[in-house]
Coordinates of C-alpha atoms (C1' of nucleotides) in Angstrom, one line a residue:
Chain A
M1 CA 146.8 134.5 35.3
V2 CA 149.6 135.5 37.8
A3 CA 149.3 139.4 36.4
H4 CA 145.3 139.2 36.7
S5 CA 145.7 138.0 40.2
L6 CA 148.1 140.2 41.1
R7 CA 146.2 143.2 40.2
A8 CA 143.0 141.5 41.9
R9 CA 145.2 141.4 45.1
V10 CA 146.2 144.9 45.2
R11 CA 142.7 145.5 44.7
A12 CA 142.2 143.5 47.6
G13 CA 144.6 145.2 49.7
M14 CA 143.0 148.7 49.0
I15 CA 139.5 147.4 49.9
D16 CA 140.7 145.9 53.1
E17 CA 143.0 149.3 54.1
I18 CA 139.9 151.5 53.1
K19 CA 137.8 149.3 55.5
A20 CA 140.3 149.5 57.9
V21 CA 140.5 153.3 58.0
A22 CA 136.9 153.6 58.0
R23 CA 136.8 151.6 60.8
R24 CA 139.5 153.8 62.8
H25 CA 137.4 156.6 61.6
L26 CA 134.1 155.0 62.6
A27 CA 135.6 154.7 66.3
T28 CA 136.5 158.3 66.9
D29 CA 133.8 160.4 64.8
G30 CA 130.9 157.9 65.2
A31 CA 128.3 156.7 62.8
N32 CA 128.9 159.9 60.2
L33 CA 131.6 158.6 58.5
S34 CA 133.5 161.0 56.0
L35 CA 134.4 159.4 52.7
R36 CA 136.5 162.6 52.1
A37 CA 138.3 162.2 55.6
V38 CA 139.1 158.5 54.9
A39 CA 140.1 159.0 51.4
R40 CA 142.6 162.0 52.9
D41 CA 143.9 159.5 55.5
M42 CA 145.1 157.1 52.6
G43 CA 146.5 159.9 50.6
M44 CA 143.9 159.9 47.9
V45 CA 141.3 161.9 46.9
S46 CA 137.9 161.1 47.9
S47 CA 136.7 160.2 43.9
A48 CA 139.2 157.4 44.2
I49 CA 137.3 155.5 46.7
Y50 CA 134.3 155.2 44.2
R51 CA 136.4 152.7 42.2
Y52 CA 136.1 150.4 45.4
F53 CA 132.9 151.2 47.0
P54 CA 129.9 152.4 44.9
S55 CA 128.7 154.7 47.5
R56 CA 129.2 155.6 51.3
D57 CA 126.5 153.1 52.2
D58 CA 127.9 150.2 50.5
L59 CA 131.0 151.1 52.3
L60 CA 128.8 151.1 55.5
T61 CA 127.6 148.1 55.0
A62 CA 130.7 146.3 54.6
L63 CA 131.5 147.2 57.8
I64 CA 128.1 146.3 59.1
L65 CA 128.7 142.7 57.6
E66 CA 131.9 142.5 59.3
A67 CA 130.7 143.3 62.4
Y68 CA 127.8 141.0 62.6
E69 CA 130.6 138.3 61.5
A70 CA 132.9 139.3 64.2
L71 CA 130.3 139.7 67.0
G72 CA 128.9 136.3 66.1
D73 CA 132.2 134.4 66.1
A74 CA 133.0 136.2 69.5
V75 CA 129.6 134.2 70.9
E76 CA 129.6 131.3 69.3
A77 CA 133.5 130.9 70.2
A78 CA 132.6 131.5 74.1
D79 CA 129.7 129.2 74.1
A80 CA 132.2 126.7 72.5
G81 CA 134.8 127.0 75.0
V82 CA 132.2 125.8 77.7
D83 CA 131.6 122.1 78.6
R84 CA 128.6 121.4 76.9
A85 CA 126.7 120.0 79.6
D86 CA 127.2 123.0 81.5
L87 CA 124.1 125.1 80.3
R88 CA 124.3 127.8 82.9
G89 CA 128.2 128.2 82.0
R90 CA 127.4 128.5 78.4
W91 CA 124.5 131.1 78.7
H92 CA 126.7 133.4 81.0
A93 CA 130.1 132.7 78.4
A94 CA 127.6 134.1 75.5
F95 CA 126.3 137.0 77.1
R96 CA 129.9 137.9 78.4
A97 CA 131.4 137.6 74.8
A98 CA 128.3 139.7 73.5
R99 CA 129.1 142.2 76.2
T100 CA 133.0 142.2 75.7
W101 CA 132.7 142.6 71.9
A102 CA 130.2 145.6 72.2
L103 CA 132.3 147.6 74.7
A104 CA 135.6 146.5 72.9
N105 CA 133.7 148.2 69.6
P106 CA 131.3 150.6 70.7
A107 CA 130.9 152.5 67.3
E108 CA 130.1 149.2 65.4
Y109 CA 128.1 148.1 68.2
A110 CA 125.9 151.3 67.6
L111 CA 125.7 150.6 63.9
L112 CA 124.5 147.1 64.5
Y113 CA 121.9 147.8 67.5
G114 CA 121.5 151.4 67.6
S115 CA 119.0 153.5 65.5
P116 CA 118.7 152.8 62.0
V117 CA 120.7 155.4 59.6
P118 CA 117.9 157.1 58.1
G119 CA 118.4 156.8 54.3
Y120 CA 119.8 153.3 54.8
A121 CA 118.4 150.2 54.6
A122 CA 119.9 147.0 55.7
P123 CA 120.1 144.6 53.0
A124 CA 119.1 140.9 53.3
D125 CA 122.9 139.7 53.6
T126 CA 122.7 141.1 57.2
V127 CA 120.0 138.8 58.3
A128 CA 121.7 135.6 58.6
P129 CA 124.7 136.7 60.7
A130 CA 122.5 138.8 62.8
S131 CA 120.8 136.1 64.0
R132 CA 123.9 134.1 65.3
P133 CA 123.9 135.3 68.9
P134 CA 120.3 134.3 69.3
L135 CA 120.6 131.4 67.5
T136 CA 123.8 130.4 70.1
L137 CA 121.6 131.1 73.1
V138 CA 118.5 128.9 71.6
G139 CA 121.1 126.0 70.8
I140 CA 121.8 126.2 74.6
L141 CA 118.3 125.7 75.0
C142 CA 117.5 122.9 72.7
D143 CA 120.7 121.0 74.3
G144 CA 119.1 121.4 77.4
V145 CA 115.8 120.0 76.5
A146 CA 117.3 117.2 74.6
D147 CA 118.9 115.5 77.5
G148 CA 116.2 116.2 80.1
R149 CA 118.4 118.8 82.1
L150 CA 115.9 121.9 81.3
D151 CA 112.2 121.6 82.2
P152 CA 110.1 123.5 79.9
P153 CA 108.1 126.2 81.5
A154 CA 104.7 125.1 82.5
E155 CA 102.6 127.7 80.9
E156 CA 100.8 127.9 77.2
L157 CA 100.7 130.5 74.9
S158 CA 97.2 131.6 73.7
E159 CA 96.5 131.0 70.2
P160 CA 97.6 133.9 68.0
L161 CA 100.9 133.8 69.4
R162 CA 101.4 130.2 69.9
T163 CA 101.6 129.5 66.1
D164 CA 103.7 132.9 65.5
V165 CA 106.4 131.3 68.0
A166 CA 105.9 128.0 66.6
E167 CA 106.5 129.1 62.9
L168 CA 109.3 131.2 64.3
G169 CA 110.8 128.0 65.4
V170 CA 110.7 126.2 62.3
L171 CA 112.1 129.5 60.6
L172 CA 115.2 129.1 62.9
A173 CA 115.1 125.5 62.9
V174 CA 114.8 124.8 66.4
D175 CA 112.5 122.3 68.0
L176 CA 111.4 124.2 71.4
P177 CA 108.0 124.3 73.1
P178 CA 106.7 127.6 72.0
A179 CA 106.3 129.2 75.4
L180 CA 110.1 128.3 76.0
L181 CA 111.2 129.8 72.8
A182 CA 109.4 133.1 73.7
R183 CA 111.2 132.8 77.1
G184 CA 114.6 132.4 75.1
M185 CA 113.6 135.8 73.0
A186 CA 113.3 137.5 76.0
G187 CA 116.5 136.6 77.1
W188 CA 117.9 137.9 73.7
T189 CA 116.1 141.0 74.3
Q190 CA 117.3 141.3 77.7
L191 CA 121.0 140.9 76.7
F192 CA 121.0 143.9 73.9
G193 CA 118.9 145.6 76.1
L194 CA 121.6 145.6 78.8
I195 CA 124.1 146.4 76.5
S196 CA 122.8 149.3 74.7
F197 CA 121.7 150.9 78.1
E198 CA 125.4 150.7 79.4
L199 CA 126.6 151.8 76.2
F200 CA 124.6 154.3 75.4
G201 CA 125.0 156.1 78.7
R202 CA 121.7 155.1 80.2
I203 CA 123.0 153.9 83.6
N204 CA 125.9 156.6 84.0
G205 CA 126.4 157.6 87.1
M206 CA 125.0 154.6 88.9
L207 CA 126.2 151.3 89.2
P208 CA 129.9 151.2 89.5
H209 CA 130.5 147.5 88.9
R210 CA 129.0 147.0 85.5
D211 CA 130.5 143.5 85.5
E212 CA 128.6 142.2 88.5
Y213 CA 125.5 143.9 87.6
F214 CA 125.6 142.6 84.0
D215 CA 126.4 138.7 85.3
H216 CA 123.3 139.1 87.7
Q217 CA 121.0 140.2 85.2
T218 CA 122.3 137.4 83.2
G219 CA 121.3 134.9 85.7
L220 CA 118.0 136.4 86.3
M221 CA 117.6 135.2 82.8
A222 CA 118.9 132.2 83.1
D223 CA 116.6 131.5 85.5
L224 CA 113.5 133.0 83.6
V225 CA 114.4 130.1 80.7
G226 CA 114.8 127.5 83.4
L227 CA 118.6 126.7 83.3
P228 CA 119.5 124.3 86.1
A229 CA 121.6 125.7 88.6
A230 CA 125.6 125.0 88.0
Chain B
M1 CA 104.1 195.5 79.5
V2 CA 101.7 194.7 77.0
A3 CA 104.2 195.6 74.2
H4 CA 106.8 193.6 75.6
S5 CA 104.9 190.4 76.5
L6 CA 103.7 190.8 72.7
R7 CA 107.1 190.6 71.6
A8 CA 107.7 187.8 73.6
R9 CA 104.5 186.2 72.6
V10 CA 105.6 186.0 69.0
R11 CA 108.8 185.2 70.1
A12 CA 107.5 182.1 71.6
G13 CA 105.3 181.3 68.8
M14 CA 108.0 181.0 66.7
I15 CA 110.2 178.7 68.8
D16 CA 107.1 176.6 68.9
E17 CA 106.6 176.8 65.1
I18 CA 110.1 175.9 64.6
K19 CA 109.8 172.9 67.3
A20 CA 106.8 171.3 65.1
V21 CA 108.3 172.1 61.5
A22 CA 111.4 170.2 62.9
R23 CA 109.4 167.4 64.5
R24 CA 107.6 166.7 61.0
H25 CA 111.0 166.7 59.3
L26 CA 112.1 164.6 61.9
A27 CA 109.5 161.9 61.2
T28 CA 110.1 161.9 57.6
D29 CA 114.1 162.5 57.2
G30 CA 115.2 160.7 60.4
A31 CA 117.8 162.2 62.9
N32 CA 119.9 164.1 60.5
L33 CA 117.6 167.1 60.7
S34 CA 118.8 169.8 58.2
L35 CA 118.1 173.3 59.7
R36 CA 117.9 174.8 56.4
A37 CA 115.3 172.7 55.4
V38 CA 113.1 173.8 58.4
A39 CA 114.1 177.4 57.7
R40 CA 112.8 177.1 54.1
D41 CA 109.7 175.0 55.1
M42 CA 108.9 178.4 57.0
G43 CA 109.6 180.9 54.6
M44 CA 112.7 181.8 56.3
V45 CA 116.4 182.1 55.5
S46 CA 118.7 179.7 57.7
S47 CA 120.3 182.2 59.6
A48 CA 117.1 183.4 61.1
I49 CA 116.7 180.3 63.0
Y50 CA 119.9 181.1 64.6
R51 CA 117.9 183.6 66.4
Y52 CA 115.7 181.1 68.3
F53 CA 118.2 178.5 68.5
P54 CA 122.5 178.9 69.0
S55 CA 122.7 175.8 67.1
R56 CA 121.3 172.5 65.5
D57 CA 122.0 170.7 68.6
D58 CA 120.3 172.9 70.7
L59 CA 117.3 172.8 68.5
L60 CA 117.6 168.9 69.0
T61 CA 118.3 169.4 72.7
A62 CA 114.9 171.0 72.7
L63 CA 113.1 168.1 70.6
I64 CA 114.4 165.5 72.7
L65 CA 113.1 167.0 76.2
E66 CA 109.9 167.8 75.0
A67 CA 110.0 163.9 73.8
Y68 CA 110.8 162.8 77.1
E69 CA 108.0 164.5 78.9
A70 CA 105.5 163.1 76.4
L71 CA 106.6 159.8 77.2
G72 CA 106.9 160.3 80.8
D73 CA 103.1 161.6 80.8
A74 CA 102.3 158.7 78.8
V75 CA 103.5 156.2 81.1
E76 CA 102.2 158.0 84.1
A77 CA 99.3 158.5 82.9
A78 CA 98.6 155.1 81.7
D79 CA 99.9 153.9 85.3
A80 CA 97.5 156.3 87.1
G81 CA 94.3 155.0 84.9
V82 CA 94.6 151.7 86.7
D83 CA 93.3 150.6 89.9
R84 CA 95.9 151.3 92.6
A85 CA 95.7 147.7 94.1
D86 CA 95.8 146.0 90.4
L87 CA 99.7 146.1 90.4
R88 CA 99.9 143.7 87.2
G89 CA 97.3 145.8 85.5
R90 CA 99.2 148.9 86.2
W91 CA 102.5 146.9 85.0
H92 CA 100.8 146.0 81.9
A93 CA 99.2 149.6 81.3
A94 CA 102.5 151.4 81.6
F95 CA 104.2 148.8 79.3
R96 CA 102.0 149.4 76.8
A97 CA 101.7 153.2 76.9
A98 CA 105.6 153.1 76.4
R99 CA 105.3 151.1 73.3
T100 CA 102.1 152.7 72.0
W101 CA 104.0 156.4 72.1
A102 CA 107.2 154.5 70.7
L103 CA 105.3 153.5 67.6
A104 CA 103.3 156.6 67.1
N105 CA 106.4 158.7 67.5
P106 CA 109.2 156.2 65.9
A107 CA 111.7 159.2 65.2
E108 CA 111.7 160.6 68.5
Y109 CA 111.9 157.4 70.2
A110 CA 115.0 156.8 68.1
L111 CA 116.2 160.1 69.1
L112 CA 116.1 159.1 73.0
Y113 CA 116.8 155.4 72.7
G114 CA 119.0 154.8 69.6
S115 CA 122.8 155.4 69.4
P116 CA 123.9 158.6 70.4
V117 CA 124.8 161.3 68.1
P118 CA 128.0 161.5 67.6
G119 CA 129.2 165.0 68.6
Y120 CA 126.1 165.4 70.8
A121 CA 126.5 165.1 74.5
A122 CA 122.9 165.0 76.3
P123 CA 122.5 167.9 79.1
A124 CA 121.8 167.0 82.8
D125 CA 118.4 168.4 82.0
T126 CA 117.2 165.0 80.2
V127 CA 118.3 162.7 83.1
A128 CA 114.9 163.6 85.4
P129 CA 112.5 163.6 82.3
A130 CA 114.2 160.5 81.5
S131 CA 113.9 158.9 84.7
R132 CA 110.1 158.9 84.8
P133 CA 109.1 155.5 83.0
P134 CA 111.8 153.4 85.1
L135 CA 110.1 155.1 88.6
T136 CA 106.6 154.4 87.3
L137 CA 107.9 150.6 87.3
V138 CA 109.7 150.9 90.5
G139 CA 106.6 153.0 92.0
I140 CA 104.4 150.0 91.4
L141 CA 106.8 147.5 93.2
C142 CA 106.8 149.9 96.0
D143 CA 103.2 150.0 96.3
G144 CA 102.8 146.4 96.1
V145 CA 105.8 146.1 99.1
A146 CA 104.0 148.6 100.7
D147 CA 100.6 147.1 101.4
G148 CA 102.3 143.2 101.2
R149 CA 100.8 142.3 98.1
L150 CA 104.1 141.8 96.8
D151 CA 106.5 139.1 98.2
P152 CA 110.3 140.0 97.5
P153 CA 112.5 137.7 95.8
A154 CA 114.3 134.9 97.9
E155 CA 117.8 135.7 96.8
E156 CA 120.0 138.1 98.1
L157 CA 122.7 140.1 96.0
S158 CA 126.5 139.3 96.6
E159 CA 128.3 142.4 98.2
P160 CA 129.8 144.4 95.5
L161 CA 126.7 144.6 93.5
R162 CA 124.3 145.1 96.8
T163 CA 125.8 148.3 97.9
D164 CA 125.4 149.6 94.3
V165 CA 121.7 148.7 94.1
A166 CA 121.1 150.1 97.3
E167 CA 122.6 153.6 96.9
L168 CA 120.6 153.5 93.6
G169 CA 117.5 152.9 95.7
V170 CA 118.3 155.7 97.5
L171 CA 119.3 158.0 94.4
L172 CA 115.8 157.0 93.4
A173 CA 114.2 157.7 96.9
V174 CA 112.7 154.2 96.6
D175 CA 112.8 151.7 99.6
L176 CA 113.0 148.0 97.9
P177 CA 115.1 145.4 98.7
P178 CA 118.1 145.6 96.4
A179 CA 117.1 142.2 94.7
L180 CA 113.6 143.5 94.3
L181 CA 115.3 146.7 92.8
A182 CA 117.4 144.7 90.4
R183 CA 114.4 142.7 89.1
G184 CA 112.6 145.6 88.2
M185 CA 115.5 147.2 86.1
A186 CA 115.5 143.9 84.3
G187 CA 111.9 144.8 83.5
W188 CA 112.9 148.4 82.6
T189 CA 115.5 147.0 80.3
Q190 CA 113.3 144.7 79.2
L191 CA 110.7 146.9 78.1
F192 CA 112.8 149.3 76.1
G193 CA 114.7 146.4 74.5
L194 CA 111.2 144.9 73.1
I195 CA 110.1 148.6 71.8
S196 CA 113.8 148.9 70.2
F197 CA 113.8 145.7 68.3
E198 CA 110.5 146.2 67.1
L199 CA 111.4 149.8 66.0
F200 CA 114.4 149.2 64.7
G201 CA 113.5 146.2 62.6
R202 CA 114.9 143.3 64.4
I203 CA 111.6 141.4 64.4
N204 CA 110.6 142.0 61.1
G205 CA 109.3 139.4 58.9
M206 CA 108.3 137.0 62.3
L207 CA 105.9 137.5 64.8
P208 CA 102.9 139.0 62.9
H209 CA 100.9 139.6 66.0
R210 CA 103.2 142.2 67.7
D211 CA 100.6 143.2 70.3
E212 CA 100.0 139.8 71.5
Y213 CA 103.8 138.9 71.9
F214 CA 104.5 142.4 73.4
D215 CA 102.0 141.6 76.4
H216 CA 103.2 137.9 76.8
Q217 CA 106.8 139.2 77.3
T218 CA 105.5 142.1 79.3
G219 CA 103.8 139.3 81.7
L220 CA 107.1 137.5 81.9
M221 CA 108.7 140.1 83.6
A222 CA 105.7 140.9 85.8
D223 CA 106.3 137.4 86.9
L224 CA 110.0 138.2 87.3
V225 CA 109.5 141.0 89.5
G226 CA 106.8 139.0 91.7
L227 CA 103.7 140.6 91.0
P228 CA 100.4 138.8 92.0
A229 CA 98.5 137.1 89.3
A230 CA 95.3 139.7 88.7
Chain C
dT1 C1' 152.4 146.3 19.5
dA2 C1' 148.2 148.0 19.7
dT3 C1' 144.2 147.8 22.6
dC4 C1' 141.2 147.4 26.3
dG5 C1' 140.2 147.8 31.4
dT6 C1' 141.7 150.3 35.5
dC7 C1' 143.0 153.7 38.0
dA8 C1' 144.0 158.4 40.2
dA9 C1' 143.3 163.1 40.0
dG10 C1' 140.5 167.1 39.5
dA11 C1' 136.7 170.2 38.4
dG12 C1' 132.1 170.6 39.7
dC13 C1' 127.4 170.6 41.8
dA14 C1' 124.0 170.6 45.4
dG15 C1' 123.7 170.5 49.6
dT16 C1' 125.1 171.3 54.8
dG17 C1' 126.1 174.1 59.8
dC18 C1' 127.5 178.1 61.0
dT19 C1' 129.1 183.5 61.2
dC20 C1' 129.1 187.9 59.8
dT21 C1' 127.4 192.3 58.4
dC22 C1' 123.7 195.3 57.1
dG23 C1' 119.4 197.8 57.1
dG24 C1' 114.6 198.0 59.5
dT25 C1' 111.3 197.3 62.9
dT26 C1' 110.0 197.0 67.8
dT27 C1' 110.8 198.0 72.7
dT28 C1' 112.9 200.4 76.2
dG29 C1' 114.0 204.6 78.9
dA30 C1' 115.5 208.8 79.8
Chain D
dT1 C1' 108.2 212.4 73.0
dC2 C1' 112.2 210.9 71.3
dA3 C1' 116.7 208.8 71.4
dA4 C1' 119.4 204.5 72.3
dA5 C1' 119.3 199.6 72.7
dA6 C1' 117.5 195.6 71.7
dC7 C1' 115.9 192.3 68.4
dC8 C1' 115.4 190.4 63.7
dG9 C1' 115.3 189.1 58.9
dA10 C1' 117.9 188.5 54.8
dG11 C1' 122.2 187.7 52.3
dA12 C1' 126.8 186.4 51.1
dG13 C1' 130.7 183.7 52.5
dC14 C1' 133.2 179.7 54.4
dA15 C1' 134.5 175.2 55.3
dC16 C1' 132.3 170.9 54.8
dT17 C1' 130.0 167.1 52.6
dG18 C1' 128.5 162.8 49.1
dC19 C1' 128.4 162.3 44.6
dT20 C1' 129.6 162.6 38.8
dC21 C1' 132.1 163.3 35.1
dT22 C1' 136.0 164.0 32.4
dT23 C1' 140.6 163.6 31.8
dG24 C1' 145.2 161.4 31.2
dA25 C1' 148.3 157.8 32.5
dC26 C1' 149.6 152.8 33.5
dG27 C1' 149.5 148.1 33.0
dA28 C1' 147.4 143.8 31.1
dT29 C1' 145.9 141.1 27.5
dA30 C1' 145.5 139.4 22.4

DNA sequence: TATCGTCAAGAGCAGTGCTCTCGGTTTTGA
DNA sequence: TCAAAACCGAGAGCACTGCTCTTGACGATA
């Protein structure tokens, strides 16, 4: 038993080291991760990597899963760090946490929210961790509706869309008026649109004060979903 | 003259054919475009391609430029096809045109708005064509402010941001209250966030009626920038 | 102790971008 | 008109990639 767990332990250590080295390469060389380069950095031969990851895509998948978890942790922790009644503060904290994580890990963010890798299909395991940030946002809305602090929007969704959004609500296990859920999705879309624009260089050269710009746009979306001022 | 223009003409024809074949490969194989595969499809040897494009990145750049122009054409044409006074109709038309083009050309859209290719730096020629869609949107806002149909938002931007956005306004040669320009940028961000989410599979499995969803979110942003109803 | 699973190494295959050289054609200019 | 210059395609070759297979050694297990 001890012997077996010892071997298993060094194996787990190898896997961790490979992922760490790969993450380092990802940060410098971008998404085209070279297995051979990773192996070189570890003083190994490229074929030895295949003892631990059956293919390059599996290594990428492992990195993607970890990145989703890290982003989810960051967003949820930021939300949890604010007084539950301060809906707007929680909204801003969640937005900021996502951006901060993305700026600190641009290559991994690009892996998650950039163009999908051509031959690569995201496994189903990723959908749960990937939905943690949007779930955090709609959680804020749910809390607001529950204690009457947040008034749902006046408009009603017309028919084909209303049932779609309602079904999405039961899928996410949230109880929100469809019109409000749709506005929440606009906030979610805006969040990652903002980060992608900033990270992918679409606002290069303009807007030197990025933090202020991001916070202001965050506030616009907070208004859109109906969060009360302070 | 005739002789010279004859050779120049077959050269231009070759360049066009290479781009066409490359675009076809882009659609099937994604962003990792293979020069050798393109050459094979043309019955040529890979080195012959280098007579026309000094490197693979230059071929990619040519495709990117054409894609930007095509997208810009589509958006501007859609806007131009609506009665100038119908601000909301123009807004919706521009949004829809961008999405329609992206759905018809997913690989090229990913090239423009996906994660930047690692070793590749977008040349400066791309910034002008890339700004045509957002310029179309702010053009609608300008027209609305000019004829008094659109009331600027009540809020005022606080200081570091206000000058940033104002400078951006002069850069774009538009005369808008900074707060309104910021809201316009939110609409621009939302547009490409929506398209990216849809195209990159982030709303797979939910929302079967994508057109209705897109139109509704477009309307939310029209409200945000203050476009009058119909 | 003997056996079986695990491991790293190496050779090798097919593919990539890119460079260079070699003939042949076309255009140019005196 | 005819030589010089420019252009073009083919081919070989380099360094690199992901991946497969085989070989030999090590360590845990029964």
